[in-house]
Short mmCIF file of C-alpha atoms and ligand atoms in Angstrom, two decimals:
data_model
loop_
_atom_site.label_atom_id
_atom_site.label_comp_id
_atom_site.label_asym_id
_atom_site.label_seq_id
_atom_site.Cartn_x
_atom_site.Cartn_y
_atom_site.Cartn_z
CA MET A 71 84.86 171.55 89.52
CA TYR A 72 86.90 173.69 86.26
CA HIS A 73 85.99 173.79 82.75
CA HIS A 74 88.26 174.66 80.03
CA VAL A 75 87.34 176.76 77.43
CA LYS A 76 89.09 176.86 74.09
CA GLN A 77 90.64 180.36 74.39
CA LEU A 78 93.37 181.79 75.41
CA MET A 79 92.63 184.93 78.25
CA TYR A 80 94.91 186.92 76.46
CA THR A 81 96.24 186.55 72.90
CA VAL A 82 99.52 185.87 72.36
CA LYS A 83 101.14 187.04 69.08
CA ILE A 84 105.04 187.30 68.74
CA GLY A 85 107.19 188.22 65.94
CA ASP A 86 110.47 186.54 66.01
CA PRO A 87 110.85 183.42 68.00
CA ASP A 88 114.00 184.13 69.90
CA PRO A 89 114.63 180.75 72.03
CA ARG A 90 116.93 182.19 74.95
CA PHE A 91 114.24 184.31 75.94
CA GLY A 92 112.00 181.12 75.57
CA ASN A 93 114.01 180.02 77.97
CA MET A 94 113.67 182.93 80.63
CA LEU A 95 110.01 182.55 80.15
CA LEU A 96 109.82 179.03 81.50
CA GLU A 97 110.55 180.94 85.17
CA GLN A 98 107.37 182.52 85.30
CA PHE A 99 105.83 178.21 84.04
CA GLY A 100 107.87 175.72 86.40
CA GLY A 101 109.54 178.73 88.69
CA ALA A 102 109.23 179.19 92.17
CA ASN A 103 107.37 182.63 91.23
CA GLY A 104 105.70 181.60 88.37
CA GLU A 105 101.96 181.00 87.09
CA LEU A 106 101.60 177.05 88.99
CA ALA A 107 102.77 177.94 91.89
CA ALA A 108 100.46 180.71 92.25
CA ALA A 109 97.61 178.73 90.75
CA MET A 110 98.73 176.30 93.28
CA GLN A 111 98.87 178.30 96.29
CA TYR A 112 95.95 179.89 96.15
CA SER A 113 93.97 177.06 95.27
CA VAL A 114 95.05 174.79 98.06
CA GLN A 115 94.63 177.78 100.63
CA GLY A 116 90.91 178.10 99.17
CA LEU A 117 90.51 174.47 100.07
CA ASN A 118 91.48 175.39 103.56
CA CYS A 119 89.49 178.01 104.03
CA ASP A 120 86.33 178.15 106.33
CA ASP A 121 84.90 181.86 105.42
CA PRO A 122 83.21 181.12 101.82
CA GLU A 123 83.93 185.01 100.96
CA LEU A 124 87.49 184.49 101.20
CA LYS A 125 87.67 181.22 100.09
CA ASP A 126 86.11 182.37 96.76
CA VAL A 127 88.34 185.14 96.55
CA LEU A 128 91.76 182.48 96.76
CA MET A 129 89.08 179.87 94.33
CA ASP A 130 88.71 183.02 91.43
CA ILE A 131 92.44 183.95 91.85
CA GLY A 132 93.85 180.43 91.40
CA THR A 133 91.77 179.90 88.57
CA GLU A 134 92.89 182.95 86.92
CA GLU A 135 96.03 181.99 87.31
CA LEU A 136 95.71 178.88 85.73
CA SER A 137 94.73 180.63 82.73
CA HIS A 138 97.86 182.82 83.06
CA LEU A 139 99.92 179.01 82.98
CA GLU A 140 98.11 178.55 79.75
CA ILE A 141 99.16 182.17 78.65
CA ILE A 142 102.97 182.51 79.30
CA GLY A 143 103.43 178.27 78.53
CA THR A 144 102.00 179.34 74.74
CA LEU A 145 104.45 181.98 75.12
CA ALA A 146 107.44 180.21 75.89
CA ARG A 147 106.58 177.43 73.54
CA MET A 148 106.36 179.81 70.32
CA HIS A 149 109.55 181.04 72.27
CA LEU A 150 111.37 177.88 72.02
CA LYS A 151 109.88 176.23 68.51
CA PRO A 152 113.04 176.08 66.89
CA THR A 153 114.26 174.24 69.07
CA LYS A 154 112.90 170.94 67.60
CA THR A 155 114.66 171.90 64.28
CA SER A 156 117.60 173.85 64.99
CA ARG A 157 121.06 172.95 67.28
CA LYS A 158 121.92 176.78 67.72
CA ALA A 159 118.35 177.46 68.83
CA ALA A 160 118.36 173.98 70.71
CA GLU A 161 121.47 174.55 72.83
CA ALA A 162 119.09 177.60 74.37
CA ASP A 163 117.51 174.95 76.48
CA PRO A 164 119.01 171.78 75.65
CA LEU A 165 116.93 169.83 78.71
CA VAL A 166 113.58 171.28 76.47
CA ALA A 167 115.13 170.14 72.73
CA ILE A 168 116.12 166.96 74.04
CA ALA A 169 113.83 165.63 76.57
CA GLY A 170 110.92 167.32 75.57
CA GLY A 171 110.74 167.34 71.99
CA GLY A 172 110.92 171.59 71.99
CA GLY A 173 107.83 171.50 74.27
CA VAL A 174 107.50 173.41 77.68
CA ASN A 175 107.66 171.46 80.48
CA LEU A 176 107.12 172.11 84.68
CA TYR A 177 110.86 173.14 84.68
CA ASN A 178 111.94 177.13 85.68
CA SER A 179 114.60 178.29 83.59
CA GLN A 180 117.63 176.60 85.19
CA GLY A 181 116.24 172.94 84.43
CA SER A 182 114.79 172.77 88.28
CA ALA A 183 111.75 170.73 88.46
CA TRP A 184 108.59 172.75 90.10
CA THR A 185 108.07 171.41 93.13
CA ALA A 186 105.50 171.86 96.11
CA ASP A 187 107.89 173.60 98.58
CA TYR A 188 107.55 176.61 96.00
CA LEU A 189 103.67 177.12 98.27
CA LYS A 190 102.95 178.98 100.97
CA VAL A 191 100.01 177.46 102.61
CA SER A 192 99.35 177.91 106.79
CA GLY A 193 95.56 177.42 107.35
CA GLN A 194 95.64 180.83 109.37
CA PRO A 195 93.97 183.80 106.19
CA GLU A 196 96.22 186.71 108.20
CA VAL A 197 99.09 184.72 107.66
CA ASP A 198 98.51 183.26 103.91
CA LEU A 199 96.91 186.48 102.13
CA ARG A 200 100.44 187.72 103.42
CA SER A 201 102.55 185.31 101.56
CA ASN A 202 99.69 185.97 98.85
CA ILE A 203 100.63 189.88 98.82
CA ALA A 204 104.26 188.43 98.67
CA ALA A 205 103.88 186.24 95.89
CA GLU A 206 102.50 188.92 93.69
CA ALA A 207 104.55 191.20 94.38
CA ARG A 208 107.87 188.52 92.99
CA ALA A 209 105.95 187.85 90.46
CA LYS A 210 105.73 191.43 89.19
CA ILE A 211 109.34 192.25 89.45
CA VAL A 212 110.38 189.05 87.52
CA TYR A 213 107.66 190.29 84.85
CA GLU A 214 109.09 193.99 84.63
CA ARG A 215 112.10 192.13 83.85
CA LEU A 216 110.93 190.04 81.57
CA ILE A 217 109.68 193.12 79.45
CA GLY A 218 113.45 194.38 80.05
CA PHE A 219 114.91 191.75 78.28
CA THR A 220 112.69 191.41 75.19
CA ASP A 221 112.26 193.71 71.96
CA ASP A 222 109.11 191.29 70.66
CA GLN A 223 106.57 194.34 70.37
CA GLY A 224 103.63 190.82 71.07
CA THR A 225 106.02 189.33 73.55
CA LYS A 226 106.19 192.86 75.45
CA ASP A 227 102.21 193.42 75.62
CA ALA A 228 101.45 189.71 76.86
CA LEU A 229 104.06 190.26 79.27
CA GLN A 230 102.72 193.52 80.45
CA PHE A 231 98.67 191.58 80.69
CA LEU A 232 99.97 189.53 83.25
CA MET A 233 102.19 191.77 84.75
CA THR A 234 99.26 194.41 85.51
CA ARG A 235 97.07 191.18 86.55
CA GLU A 236 99.27 190.47 89.65
CA ILE A 237 99.21 194.28 91.07
CA THR A 238 95.29 193.46 90.44
CA HIS A 239 95.41 190.28 92.66
CA MET A 240 97.87 192.26 95.17
CA LYS A 241 95.51 194.74 95.41
CA ALA A 242 92.62 192.31 96.25
CA PHE A 243 94.73 190.51 98.43
CA MET A 244 95.01 193.45 100.56
CA GLN A 245 91.55 194.84 100.96
CA ALA A 246 91.10 190.82 101.73
CA LEU A 247 93.28 191.21 104.77
CA ASP A 248 92.12 194.28 105.53
CA ASN A 249 88.47 193.02 105.66
CA LEU A 250 89.76 190.62 108.31
CA GLY A 251 89.17 192.90 110.80
CA LYS A 252 92.71 192.26 112.57
CA GLY A 253 95.12 195.07 113.43
CA PRO A 254 98.49 195.25 111.13
CA LEU A 255 100.60 193.30 113.71
CA GLU A 256 97.88 190.80 115.11
CA ILE A 257 99.22 187.67 113.60
CA GLY A 258 96.76 184.34 115.48
CA ALA A 259 95.39 184.36 118.61
CA LEU A 260 98.21 184.89 121.44
CA PRO A 261 99.48 188.75 121.70
CA PRO A 262 102.90 188.99 121.82
CA THR A 263 104.94 190.16 125.39
CA PRO A 264 104.45 193.56 126.07
CA GLY A 265 107.35 195.41 126.59
CA LEU A 266 110.03 193.50 124.69
CA VAL A 267 107.37 193.61 121.17
CA ASP A 268 108.26 197.05 120.79
CA GLN A 269 112.30 197.19 121.91
CA PHE A 270 114.16 197.54 118.41
CA PHE A 271 117.54 195.75 119.24
CA ASN A 272 120.15 197.51 118.14
CA ASP A 273 123.21 194.77 117.38
CA SER A 274 125.83 196.77 115.72
CA THR A 275 126.45 199.11 117.73
CA GLY A 276 130.28 200.50 118.79
CA GLU A 277 132.70 202.61 116.84
CA ASP A 278 135.97 202.18 117.83
CA GLN A 279 137.46 198.23 118.06
CA TYR A 280 133.40 197.62 116.77
CA GLY A 281 133.63 199.02 113.13
CA ALA A 282 131.92 201.72 111.17
CA ALA A 283 129.74 204.92 112.50
CA ASP A 284 126.30 203.01 113.75
CA LYS A 285 123.68 203.39 111.28
CA THR A 286 120.58 202.94 113.28
CA PRO A 287 117.37 204.45 111.79
CA ALA A 288 115.50 207.62 113.06
CA TRP A 289 112.07 206.16 112.35
CA ALA A 290 113.04 202.63 114.48
CA VAL A 291 112.64 205.21 117.52
CA ALA A 292 109.76 207.68 115.90
CA ASN A 293 107.62 205.30 115.60
CA GLY A 294 107.18 203.83 119.53
CA PHE A 295 110.45 201.40 119.16
CA LYS A 296 112.39 200.71 122.10
CA LEU A 297 116.35 201.27 121.39
CA VAL A 298 118.60 198.95 122.85
CA ASP A 299 121.95 198.86 122.69
CA SER A 300 123.75 196.06 122.17
CA PRO A 301 121.75 193.42 124.33
CA ALA A 302 124.67 190.84 123.36
CA PHE A 303 126.58 192.77 125.74
CA HIS A 304 123.99 193.90 128.80
CA PRO A 305 121.11 191.01 127.95
CA GLN A 306 119.47 192.85 131.51
CA GLU A 307 117.99 195.58 128.79
CA MET A 308 115.97 192.82 127.23
CA GLU A 309 112.11 192.91 128.49
CA LEU A 310 111.93 188.87 128.27
CA ASP A 311 108.93 188.77 130.33
CA GLY A 312 106.99 191.41 129.88
CA PRO A 313 106.23 194.72 131.95
CA ALA A 314 109.74 195.83 133.56
CA PRO A 315 107.93 195.78 137.43
CA ALA A 316 107.06 191.94 136.99
CA ARG A 317 110.40 191.05 135.50
CA LYS A 318 112.17 192.24 138.65
CA ALA A 319 109.88 190.99 140.70
CA LYS A 320 110.18 187.10 139.16
CA ARG A 321 113.96 187.37 138.73
CA ALA A 322 114.76 188.69 142.38
CA GLY A 323 112.97 185.54 143.05
CA ALA A 324 114.32 183.27 140.90
CA ARG A 325 118.24 184.02 143.23
MN1 MN B 769 99.49 184.93 87.07
MN1 MN B 770 98.53 186.98 90.63
#
């Protein structure tokens, strides 16, 4: 169950309102990487989670994201306040000013409605946790950019708080992923095809008529990848059916 405490998780104070900046803040209110998307993604994943400990982590962080939504909504509202009365301010966000009366609503900065399509919910813990780590990384970089676009110290402080918490969440999701005890490439139950899994397809080979010098990174080979040059021109190099001997036998039989 949820309980609303009538106090912000972080007290927001701003200097002069900046309606254009208020519009940018809506990315973190009703945008793809925003707080509602984070809250709903983790809460719905938590609802579906059978592991009681991981479920708790997902519900805890999902609930904190709702508290972030409250902070970012309050902050955006403060910056958008002049759109209630000033024609010039209203031009910063006509949708907010005309349809919403100067208050926030679940749209991004371009006026696109929030959508459940933003959410990644797979029902597989090692997949969901990776989606969450990526979501936190996106939220972090959006906050960083927002901080770079305001000179208002109170606004910067609130955004710094929110940005920091996203790194904390990222750390928690990374540790939860480690705790599953699966290898970094173990997703689901079925193993990948041996041989094929270690082949790096160099799909941009050729200099001459094919263009500039090839730039396949040294790490691809150094870290156990077997380089296959231009598989489109020699598909027999692709280990499609597993280890080489088995593959040859199967192909011979098929002819
Ligand atoms: Mn957040
Ligand atoms: Mn977060």
